[in-house]
Short mmCIF file of N, CA and C in Angstrom, two decimals:
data_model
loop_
_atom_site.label_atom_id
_atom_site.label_comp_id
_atom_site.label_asym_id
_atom_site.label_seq_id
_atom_site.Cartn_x
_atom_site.Cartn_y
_atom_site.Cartn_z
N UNK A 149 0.85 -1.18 0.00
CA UNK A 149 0.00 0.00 0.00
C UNK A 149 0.89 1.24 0.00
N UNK A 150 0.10 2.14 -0.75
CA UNK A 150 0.93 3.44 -0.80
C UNK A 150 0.48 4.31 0.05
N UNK A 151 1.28 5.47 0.83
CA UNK A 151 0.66 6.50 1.13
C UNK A 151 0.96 7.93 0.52
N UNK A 152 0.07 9.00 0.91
CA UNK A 152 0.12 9.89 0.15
C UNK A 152 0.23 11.82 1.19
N UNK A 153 0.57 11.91 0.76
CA UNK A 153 0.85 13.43 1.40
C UNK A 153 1.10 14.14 0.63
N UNK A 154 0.91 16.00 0.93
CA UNK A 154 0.94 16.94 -0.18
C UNK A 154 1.71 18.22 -0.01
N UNK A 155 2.10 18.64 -0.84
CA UNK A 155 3.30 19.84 -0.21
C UNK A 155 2.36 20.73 -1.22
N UNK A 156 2.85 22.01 -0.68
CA UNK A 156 2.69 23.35 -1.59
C UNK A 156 3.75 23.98 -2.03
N UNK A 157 3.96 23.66 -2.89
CA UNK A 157 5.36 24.48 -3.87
C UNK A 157 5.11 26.04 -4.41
N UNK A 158 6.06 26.70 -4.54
CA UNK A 158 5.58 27.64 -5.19
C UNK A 158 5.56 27.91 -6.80
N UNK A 159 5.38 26.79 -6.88
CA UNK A 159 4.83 26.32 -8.61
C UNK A 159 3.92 25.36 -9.13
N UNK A 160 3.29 25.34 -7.37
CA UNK A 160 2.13 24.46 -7.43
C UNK A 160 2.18 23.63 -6.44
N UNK A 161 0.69 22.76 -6.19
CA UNK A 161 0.83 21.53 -5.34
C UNK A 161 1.33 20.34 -6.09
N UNK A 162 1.94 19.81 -4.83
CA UNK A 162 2.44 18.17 -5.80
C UNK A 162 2.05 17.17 -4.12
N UNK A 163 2.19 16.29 -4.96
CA UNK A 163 1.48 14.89 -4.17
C UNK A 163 2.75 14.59 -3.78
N UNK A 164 3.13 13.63 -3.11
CA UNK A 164 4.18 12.18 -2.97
C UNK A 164 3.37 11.12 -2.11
N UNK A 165 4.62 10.38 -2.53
CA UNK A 165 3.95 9.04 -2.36
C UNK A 165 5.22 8.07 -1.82
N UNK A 166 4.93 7.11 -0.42
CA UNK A 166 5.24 6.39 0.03
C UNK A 166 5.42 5.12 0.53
N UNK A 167 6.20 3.87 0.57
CA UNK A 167 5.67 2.52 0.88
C UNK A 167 5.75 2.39 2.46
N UNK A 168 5.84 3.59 3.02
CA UNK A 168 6.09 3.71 4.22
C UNK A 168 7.42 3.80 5.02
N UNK A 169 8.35 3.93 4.01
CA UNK A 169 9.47 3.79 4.56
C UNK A 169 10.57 5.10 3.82
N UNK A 170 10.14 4.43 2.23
CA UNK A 170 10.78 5.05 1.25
C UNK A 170 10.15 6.23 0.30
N UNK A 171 10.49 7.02 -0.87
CA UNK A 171 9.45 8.09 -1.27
C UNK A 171 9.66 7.56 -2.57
N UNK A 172 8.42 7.12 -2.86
CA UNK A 172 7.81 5.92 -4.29
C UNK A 172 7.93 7.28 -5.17
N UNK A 173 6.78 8.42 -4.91
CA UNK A 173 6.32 9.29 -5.93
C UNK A 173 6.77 10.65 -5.43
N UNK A 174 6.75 11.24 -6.57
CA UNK A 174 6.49 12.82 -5.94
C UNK A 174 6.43 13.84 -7.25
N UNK A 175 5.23 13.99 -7.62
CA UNK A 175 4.73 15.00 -8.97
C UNK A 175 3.74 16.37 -8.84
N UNK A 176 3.92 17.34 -9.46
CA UNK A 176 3.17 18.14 -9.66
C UNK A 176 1.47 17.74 -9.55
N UNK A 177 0.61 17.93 -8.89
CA UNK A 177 -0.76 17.35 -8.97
C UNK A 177 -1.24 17.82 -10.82
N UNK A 178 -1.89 16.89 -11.04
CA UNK A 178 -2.81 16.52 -12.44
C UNK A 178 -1.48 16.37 -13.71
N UNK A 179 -0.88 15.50 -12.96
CA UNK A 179 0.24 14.85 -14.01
C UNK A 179 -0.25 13.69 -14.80
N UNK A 180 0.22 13.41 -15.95
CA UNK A 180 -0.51 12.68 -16.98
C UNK A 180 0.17 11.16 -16.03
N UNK A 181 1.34 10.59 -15.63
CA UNK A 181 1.63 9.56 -15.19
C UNK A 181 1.67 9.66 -14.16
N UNK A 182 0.52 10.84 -13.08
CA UNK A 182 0.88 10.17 -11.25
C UNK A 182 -0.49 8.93 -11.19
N UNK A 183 -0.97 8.81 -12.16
CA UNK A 183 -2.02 8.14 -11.29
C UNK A 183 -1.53 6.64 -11.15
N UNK A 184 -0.32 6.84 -12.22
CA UNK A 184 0.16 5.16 -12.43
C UNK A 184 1.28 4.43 -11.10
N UNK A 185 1.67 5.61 -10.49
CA UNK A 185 2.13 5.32 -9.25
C UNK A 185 1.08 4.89 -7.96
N UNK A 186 0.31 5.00 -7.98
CA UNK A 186 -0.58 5.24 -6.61
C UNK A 186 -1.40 3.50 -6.49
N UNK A 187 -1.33 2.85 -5.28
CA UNK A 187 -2.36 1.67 -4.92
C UNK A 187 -3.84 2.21 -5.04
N UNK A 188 -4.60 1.30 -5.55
CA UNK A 188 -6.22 1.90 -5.18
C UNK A 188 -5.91 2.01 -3.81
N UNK A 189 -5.53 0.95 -2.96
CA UNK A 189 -5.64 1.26 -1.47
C UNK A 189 -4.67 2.24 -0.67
N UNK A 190 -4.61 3.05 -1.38
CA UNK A 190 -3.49 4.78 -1.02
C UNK A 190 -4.35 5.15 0.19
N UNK A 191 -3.66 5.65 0.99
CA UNK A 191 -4.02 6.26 2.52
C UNK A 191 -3.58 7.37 2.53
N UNK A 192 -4.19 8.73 3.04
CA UNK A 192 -3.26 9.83 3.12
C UNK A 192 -2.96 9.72 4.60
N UNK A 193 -1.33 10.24 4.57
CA UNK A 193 -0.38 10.14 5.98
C UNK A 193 0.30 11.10 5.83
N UNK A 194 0.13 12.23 6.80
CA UNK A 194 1.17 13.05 6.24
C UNK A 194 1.98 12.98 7.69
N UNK A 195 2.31 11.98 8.72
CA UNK A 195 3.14 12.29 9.56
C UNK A 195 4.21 11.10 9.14
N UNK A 196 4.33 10.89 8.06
CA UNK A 196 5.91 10.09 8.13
C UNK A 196 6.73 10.53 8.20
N UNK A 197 7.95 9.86 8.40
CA UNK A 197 9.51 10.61 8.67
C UNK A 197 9.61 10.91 7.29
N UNK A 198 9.49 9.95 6.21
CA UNK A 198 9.86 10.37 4.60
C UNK A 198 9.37 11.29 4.18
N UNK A 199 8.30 11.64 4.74
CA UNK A 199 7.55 12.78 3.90
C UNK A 199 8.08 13.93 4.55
N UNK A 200 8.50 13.75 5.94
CA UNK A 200 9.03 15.43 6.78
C UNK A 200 10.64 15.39 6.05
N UNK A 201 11.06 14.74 5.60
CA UNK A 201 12.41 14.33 4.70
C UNK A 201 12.08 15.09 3.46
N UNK A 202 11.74 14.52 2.99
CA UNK A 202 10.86 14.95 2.02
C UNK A 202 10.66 16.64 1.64
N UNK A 203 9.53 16.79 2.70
CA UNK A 203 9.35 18.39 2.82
C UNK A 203 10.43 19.12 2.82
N UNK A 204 11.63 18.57 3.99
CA UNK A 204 12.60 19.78 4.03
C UNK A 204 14.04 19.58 2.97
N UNK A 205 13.42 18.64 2.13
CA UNK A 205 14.19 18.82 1.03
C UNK A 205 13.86 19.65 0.24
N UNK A 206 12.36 20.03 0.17
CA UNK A 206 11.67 20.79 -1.27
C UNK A 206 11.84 22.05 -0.34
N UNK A 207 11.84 22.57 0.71
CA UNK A 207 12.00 23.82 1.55
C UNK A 207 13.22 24.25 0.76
N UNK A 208 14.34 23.37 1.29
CA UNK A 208 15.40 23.47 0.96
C UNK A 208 15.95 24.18 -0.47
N UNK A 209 15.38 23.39 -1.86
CA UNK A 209 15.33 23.58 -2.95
C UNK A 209 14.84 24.88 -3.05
N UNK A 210 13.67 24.99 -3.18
CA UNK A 210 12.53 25.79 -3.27
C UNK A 210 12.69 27.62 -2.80
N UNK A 211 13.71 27.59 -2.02
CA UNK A 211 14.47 28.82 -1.31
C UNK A 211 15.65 29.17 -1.96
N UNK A 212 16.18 28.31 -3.09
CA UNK A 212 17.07 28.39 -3.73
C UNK A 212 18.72 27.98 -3.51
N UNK A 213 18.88 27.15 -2.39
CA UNK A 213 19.80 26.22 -1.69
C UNK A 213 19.88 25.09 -2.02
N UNK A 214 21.05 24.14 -2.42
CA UNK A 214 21.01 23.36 -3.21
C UNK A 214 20.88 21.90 -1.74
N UNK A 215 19.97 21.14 -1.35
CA UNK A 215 19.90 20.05 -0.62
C UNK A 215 21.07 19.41 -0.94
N UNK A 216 21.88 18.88 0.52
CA UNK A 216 23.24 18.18 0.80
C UNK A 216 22.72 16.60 0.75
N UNK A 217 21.95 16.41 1.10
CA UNK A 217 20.91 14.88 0.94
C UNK A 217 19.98 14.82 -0.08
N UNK A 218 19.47 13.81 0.08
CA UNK A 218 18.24 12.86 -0.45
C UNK A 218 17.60 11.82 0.28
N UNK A 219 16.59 12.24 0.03
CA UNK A 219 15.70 11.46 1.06
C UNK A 219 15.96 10.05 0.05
N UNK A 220 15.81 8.93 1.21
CA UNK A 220 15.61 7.75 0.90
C UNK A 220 13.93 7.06 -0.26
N UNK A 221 14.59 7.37 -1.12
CA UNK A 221 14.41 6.73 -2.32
C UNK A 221 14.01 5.37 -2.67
N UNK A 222 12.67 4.69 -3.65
CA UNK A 222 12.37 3.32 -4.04
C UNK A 222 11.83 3.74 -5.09
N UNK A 223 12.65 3.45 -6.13
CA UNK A 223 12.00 3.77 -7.99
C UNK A 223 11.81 2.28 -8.22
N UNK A 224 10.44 2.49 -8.57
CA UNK A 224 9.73 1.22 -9.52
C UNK A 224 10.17 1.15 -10.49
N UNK A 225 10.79 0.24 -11.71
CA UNK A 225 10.72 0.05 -13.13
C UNK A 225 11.71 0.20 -13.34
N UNK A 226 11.86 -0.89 -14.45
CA UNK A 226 12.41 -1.80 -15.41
C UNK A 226 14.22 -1.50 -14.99
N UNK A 227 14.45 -2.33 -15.52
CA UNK A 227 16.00 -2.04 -15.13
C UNK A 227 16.68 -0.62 -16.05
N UNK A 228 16.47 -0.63 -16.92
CA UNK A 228 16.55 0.32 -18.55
C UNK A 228 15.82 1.74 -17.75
N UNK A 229 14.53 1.63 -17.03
CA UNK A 229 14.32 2.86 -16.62
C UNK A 229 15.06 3.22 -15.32
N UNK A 230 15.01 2.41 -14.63
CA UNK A 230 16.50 2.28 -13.57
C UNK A 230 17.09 3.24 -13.36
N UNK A 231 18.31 2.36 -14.94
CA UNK A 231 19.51 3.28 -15.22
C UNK A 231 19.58 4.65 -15.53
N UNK A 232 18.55 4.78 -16.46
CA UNK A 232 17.92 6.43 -16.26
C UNK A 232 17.96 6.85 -15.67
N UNK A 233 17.00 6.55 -15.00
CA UNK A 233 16.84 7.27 -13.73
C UNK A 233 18.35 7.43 -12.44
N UNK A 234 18.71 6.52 -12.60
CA UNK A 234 20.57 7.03 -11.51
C UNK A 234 20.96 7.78 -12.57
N UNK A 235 21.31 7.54 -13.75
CA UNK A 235 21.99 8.95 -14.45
C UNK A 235 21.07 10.43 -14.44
N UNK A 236 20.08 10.33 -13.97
CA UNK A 236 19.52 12.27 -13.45
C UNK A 236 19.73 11.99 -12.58
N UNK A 237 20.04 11.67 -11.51
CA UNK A 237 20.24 11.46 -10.17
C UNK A 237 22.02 12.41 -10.04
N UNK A 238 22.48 12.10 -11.30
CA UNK A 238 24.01 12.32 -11.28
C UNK A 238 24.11 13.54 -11.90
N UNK A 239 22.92 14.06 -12.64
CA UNK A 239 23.07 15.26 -13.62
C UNK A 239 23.42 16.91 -12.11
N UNK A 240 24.19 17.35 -12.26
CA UNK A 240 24.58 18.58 -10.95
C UNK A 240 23.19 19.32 -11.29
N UNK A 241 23.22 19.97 -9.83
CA UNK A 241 22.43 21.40 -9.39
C UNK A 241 22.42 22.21 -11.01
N UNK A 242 21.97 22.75 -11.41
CA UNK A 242 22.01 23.97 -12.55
C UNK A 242 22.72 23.70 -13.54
N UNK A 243 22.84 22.30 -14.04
CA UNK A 243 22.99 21.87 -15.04
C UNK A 243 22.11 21.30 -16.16
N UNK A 244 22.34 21.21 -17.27
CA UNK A 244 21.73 20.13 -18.22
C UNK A 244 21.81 19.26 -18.98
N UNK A 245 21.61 18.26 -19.28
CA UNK A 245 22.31 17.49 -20.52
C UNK A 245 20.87 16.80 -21.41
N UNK A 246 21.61 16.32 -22.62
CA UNK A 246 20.41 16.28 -23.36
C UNK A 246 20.10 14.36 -23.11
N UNK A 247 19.03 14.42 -24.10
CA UNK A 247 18.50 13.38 -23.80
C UNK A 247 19.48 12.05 -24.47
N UNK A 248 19.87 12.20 -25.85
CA UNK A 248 21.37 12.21 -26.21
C UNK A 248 22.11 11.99 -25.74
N UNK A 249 22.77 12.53 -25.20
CA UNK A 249 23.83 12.30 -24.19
C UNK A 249 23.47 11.45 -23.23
N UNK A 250 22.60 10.93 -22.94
CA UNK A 250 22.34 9.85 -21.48
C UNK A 250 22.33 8.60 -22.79
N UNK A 251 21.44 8.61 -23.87
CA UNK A 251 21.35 7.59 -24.57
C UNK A 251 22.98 7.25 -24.87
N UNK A 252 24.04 8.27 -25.29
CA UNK A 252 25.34 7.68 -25.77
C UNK A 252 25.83 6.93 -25.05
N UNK A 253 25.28 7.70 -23.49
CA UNK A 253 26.77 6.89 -22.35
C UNK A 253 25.56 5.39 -21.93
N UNK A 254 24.37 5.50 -22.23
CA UNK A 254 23.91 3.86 -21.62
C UNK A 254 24.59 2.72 -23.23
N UNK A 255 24.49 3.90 -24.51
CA UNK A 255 25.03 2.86 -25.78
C UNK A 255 26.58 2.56 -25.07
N UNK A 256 27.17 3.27 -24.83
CA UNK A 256 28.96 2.78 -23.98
C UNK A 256 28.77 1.91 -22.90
N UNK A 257 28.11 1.96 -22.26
CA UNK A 257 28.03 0.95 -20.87
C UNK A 257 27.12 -0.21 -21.47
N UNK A 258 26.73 -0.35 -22.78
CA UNK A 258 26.17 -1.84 -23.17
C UNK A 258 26.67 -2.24 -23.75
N UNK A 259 27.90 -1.56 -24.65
CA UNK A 259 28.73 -2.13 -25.79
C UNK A 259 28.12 -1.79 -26.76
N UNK A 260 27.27 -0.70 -27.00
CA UNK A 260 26.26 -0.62 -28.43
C UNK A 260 26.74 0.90 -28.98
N UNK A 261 26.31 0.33 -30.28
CA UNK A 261 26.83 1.96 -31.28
C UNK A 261 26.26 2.96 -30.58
N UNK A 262 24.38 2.52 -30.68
CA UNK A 262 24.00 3.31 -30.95
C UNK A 262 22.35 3.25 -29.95
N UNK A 263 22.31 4.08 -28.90
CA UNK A 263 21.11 4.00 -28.38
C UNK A 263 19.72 5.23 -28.42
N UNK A 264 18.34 4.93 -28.36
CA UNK A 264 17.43 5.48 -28.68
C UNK A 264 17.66 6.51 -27.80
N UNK A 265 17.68 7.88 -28.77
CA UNK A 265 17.01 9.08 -27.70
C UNK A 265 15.77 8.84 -27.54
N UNK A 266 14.92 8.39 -28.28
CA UNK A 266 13.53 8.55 -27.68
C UNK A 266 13.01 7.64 -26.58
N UNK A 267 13.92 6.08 -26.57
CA UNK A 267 13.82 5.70 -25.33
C UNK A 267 13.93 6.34 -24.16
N UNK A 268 15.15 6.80 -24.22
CA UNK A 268 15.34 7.87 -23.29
C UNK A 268 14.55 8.71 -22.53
N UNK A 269 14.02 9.54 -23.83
CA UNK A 269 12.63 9.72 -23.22
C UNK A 269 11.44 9.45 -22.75
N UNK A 270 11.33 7.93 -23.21
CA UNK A 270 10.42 7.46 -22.97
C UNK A 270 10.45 7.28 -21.32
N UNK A 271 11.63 7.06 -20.99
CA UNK A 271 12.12 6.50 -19.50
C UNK A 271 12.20 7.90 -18.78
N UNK A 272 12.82 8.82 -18.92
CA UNK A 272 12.56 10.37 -18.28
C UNK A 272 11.14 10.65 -18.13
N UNK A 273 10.32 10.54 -19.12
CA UNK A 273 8.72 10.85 -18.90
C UNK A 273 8.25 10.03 -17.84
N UNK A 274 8.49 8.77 -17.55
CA UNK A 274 8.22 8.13 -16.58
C UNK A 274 8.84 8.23 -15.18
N UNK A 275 9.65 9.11 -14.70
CA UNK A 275 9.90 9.42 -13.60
C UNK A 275 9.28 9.37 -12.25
N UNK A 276 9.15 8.82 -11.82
CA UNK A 276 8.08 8.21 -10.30
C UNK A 276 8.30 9.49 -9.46
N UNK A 277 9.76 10.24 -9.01
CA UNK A 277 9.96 10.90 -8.42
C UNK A 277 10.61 12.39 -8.90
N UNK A 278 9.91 13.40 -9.56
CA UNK A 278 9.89 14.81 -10.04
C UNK A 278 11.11 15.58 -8.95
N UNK A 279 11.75 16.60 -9.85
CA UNK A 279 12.52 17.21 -8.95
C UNK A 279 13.90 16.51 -8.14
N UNK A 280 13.77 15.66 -7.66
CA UNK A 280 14.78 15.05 -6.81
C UNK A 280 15.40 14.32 -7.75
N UNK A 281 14.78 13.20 -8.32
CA UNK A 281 15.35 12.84 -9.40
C UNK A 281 15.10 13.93 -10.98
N UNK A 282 16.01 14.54 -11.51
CA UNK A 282 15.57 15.99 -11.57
C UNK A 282 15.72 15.78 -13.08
N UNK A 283 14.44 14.81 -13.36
CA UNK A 283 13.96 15.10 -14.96
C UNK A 283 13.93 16.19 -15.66
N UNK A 284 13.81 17.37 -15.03
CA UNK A 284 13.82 18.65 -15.79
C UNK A 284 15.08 18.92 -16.11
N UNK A 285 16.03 18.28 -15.82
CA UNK A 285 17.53 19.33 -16.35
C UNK A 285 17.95 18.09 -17.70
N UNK A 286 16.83 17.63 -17.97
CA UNK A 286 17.15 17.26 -19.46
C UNK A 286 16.68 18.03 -20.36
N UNK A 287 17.44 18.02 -21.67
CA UNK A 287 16.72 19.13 -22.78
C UNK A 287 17.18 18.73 -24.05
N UNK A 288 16.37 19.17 -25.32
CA UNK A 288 16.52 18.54 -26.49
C UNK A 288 18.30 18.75 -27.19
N UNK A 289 18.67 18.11 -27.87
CA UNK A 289 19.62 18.45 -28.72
C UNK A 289 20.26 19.80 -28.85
N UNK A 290 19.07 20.33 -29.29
CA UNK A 290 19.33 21.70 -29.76
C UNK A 290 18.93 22.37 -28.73
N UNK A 291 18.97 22.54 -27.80
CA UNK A 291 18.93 23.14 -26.28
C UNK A 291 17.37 23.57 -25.95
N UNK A 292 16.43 22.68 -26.80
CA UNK A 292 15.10 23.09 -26.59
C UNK A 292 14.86 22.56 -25.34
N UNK A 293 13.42 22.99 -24.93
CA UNK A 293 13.18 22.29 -23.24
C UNK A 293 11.60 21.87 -23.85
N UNK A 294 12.34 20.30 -24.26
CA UNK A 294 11.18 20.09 -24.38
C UNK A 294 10.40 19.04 -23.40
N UNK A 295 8.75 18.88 -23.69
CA UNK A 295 8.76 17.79 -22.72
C UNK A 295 8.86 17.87 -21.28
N UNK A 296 7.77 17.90 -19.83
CA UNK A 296 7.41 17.63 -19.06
C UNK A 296 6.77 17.20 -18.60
N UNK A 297 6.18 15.92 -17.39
CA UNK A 297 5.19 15.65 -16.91
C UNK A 297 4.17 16.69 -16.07
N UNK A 298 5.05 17.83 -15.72
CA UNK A 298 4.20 19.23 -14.89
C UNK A 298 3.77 20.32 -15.93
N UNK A 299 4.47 20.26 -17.20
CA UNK A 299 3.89 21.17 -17.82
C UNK A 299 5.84 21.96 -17.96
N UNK A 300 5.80 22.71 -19.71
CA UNK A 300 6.82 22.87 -19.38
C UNK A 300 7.19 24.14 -18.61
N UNK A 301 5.82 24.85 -18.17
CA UNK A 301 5.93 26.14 -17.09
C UNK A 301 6.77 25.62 -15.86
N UNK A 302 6.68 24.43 -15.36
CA UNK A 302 7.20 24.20 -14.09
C UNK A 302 8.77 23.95 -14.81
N UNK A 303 8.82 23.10 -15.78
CA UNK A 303 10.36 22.84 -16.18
C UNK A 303 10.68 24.34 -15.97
N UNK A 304 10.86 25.23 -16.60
CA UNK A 304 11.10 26.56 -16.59
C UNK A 304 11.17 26.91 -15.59
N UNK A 305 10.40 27.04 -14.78
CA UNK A 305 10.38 27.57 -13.57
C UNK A 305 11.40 26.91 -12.67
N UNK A 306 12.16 25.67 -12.21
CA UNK A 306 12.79 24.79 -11.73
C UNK A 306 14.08 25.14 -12.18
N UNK A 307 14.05 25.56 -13.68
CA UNK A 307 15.21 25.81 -13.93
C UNK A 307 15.78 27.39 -13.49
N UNK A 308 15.38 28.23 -13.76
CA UNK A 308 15.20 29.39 -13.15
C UNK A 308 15.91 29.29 -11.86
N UNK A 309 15.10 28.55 -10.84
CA UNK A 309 15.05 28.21 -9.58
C UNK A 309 16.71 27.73 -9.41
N UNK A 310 17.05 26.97 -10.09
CA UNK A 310 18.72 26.56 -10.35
C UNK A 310 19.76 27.58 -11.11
N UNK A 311 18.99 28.76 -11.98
CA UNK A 311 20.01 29.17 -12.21
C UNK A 311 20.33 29.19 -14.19
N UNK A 312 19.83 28.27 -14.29
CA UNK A 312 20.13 27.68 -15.60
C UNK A 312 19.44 28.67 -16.82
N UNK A 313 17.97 29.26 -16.68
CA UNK A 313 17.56 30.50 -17.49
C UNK A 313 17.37 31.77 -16.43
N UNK A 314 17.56 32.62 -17.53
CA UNK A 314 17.30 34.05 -16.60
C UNK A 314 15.92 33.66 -15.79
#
């Protein structure tokens, strides 16, 4: 079972989500893939330790201070989305890299020429956990920003928040 608690960002509310221990989810509310995280039997809890973890990580962020931690973490899916997912995990504070570039270095770490950017994306769009694992500091080729599960007002805004656009 999952549980659920809600922060107020100042780019909106977002949900997260917990197995009680660890932080499963955490998205902008009316995201096209939060509903695919959540148990029918979801409970809202907002006194867990993960979620007060949690909170004063997005405090943290959100004030424009870059968080020295990470809350304890459980990403669902596939091994391929996985790996994705630890390489944004690795992308720095106010940085970006393209979607490209994660596909070259998983084609080097498989022995392959040549790997899908659009997999790539396919696996970034699916991000269980927004922000922390920090899907937004990916961007197209050509330095477009494309593509968000919050909308790309929040990408923008996040980035801003880091530094990365005026």
């Amino acid at each position: 079972m999952d549980f659920t608690a809600h922060y107020q960002s100042p780019l909106g509310n977002m949900t997260m989500t917990s197995d009680g221990t660890s932080l499963t989810g955490l998205w902008f509310d009316k995201v096209e893939h939060s509903t695919l995280t959540l148990d029918i039997g979801q409970q809202e809890r907002h006194d867990l330790p993960i979620f007060d973890e949690t909170r004063h990580w997005l405090d943290l962020y959100f004030s424009g201070k870059i968080p020295t931690f990470t809350p304890t973490l459980l990403l669902r899916g596939s091994d391929f989305r996985q790996r994705v997912w630890e390489l944004l995990l690795a992308i720095p504070y106010g940085r970006t890299v393209s979607y490209g570039e994660i596909a070259r270095q998983i084609a080097r770490e498989r022995g392959l020429t040549v790997m899908s950017a659009q997999a790539v994306g396919g696996a970034v769009g699916h991000n269980p956990v927004s922000i922390i694992v920090p899907c937004h500091r990916v961007i197209g080729a050509n330095g477009s920003l494309t593509g968000y599960g919050g909308g790309i007002d929040k990408k923008i805004g996040l980035l801003q928040i880091e530094g990365v656009l005026p």
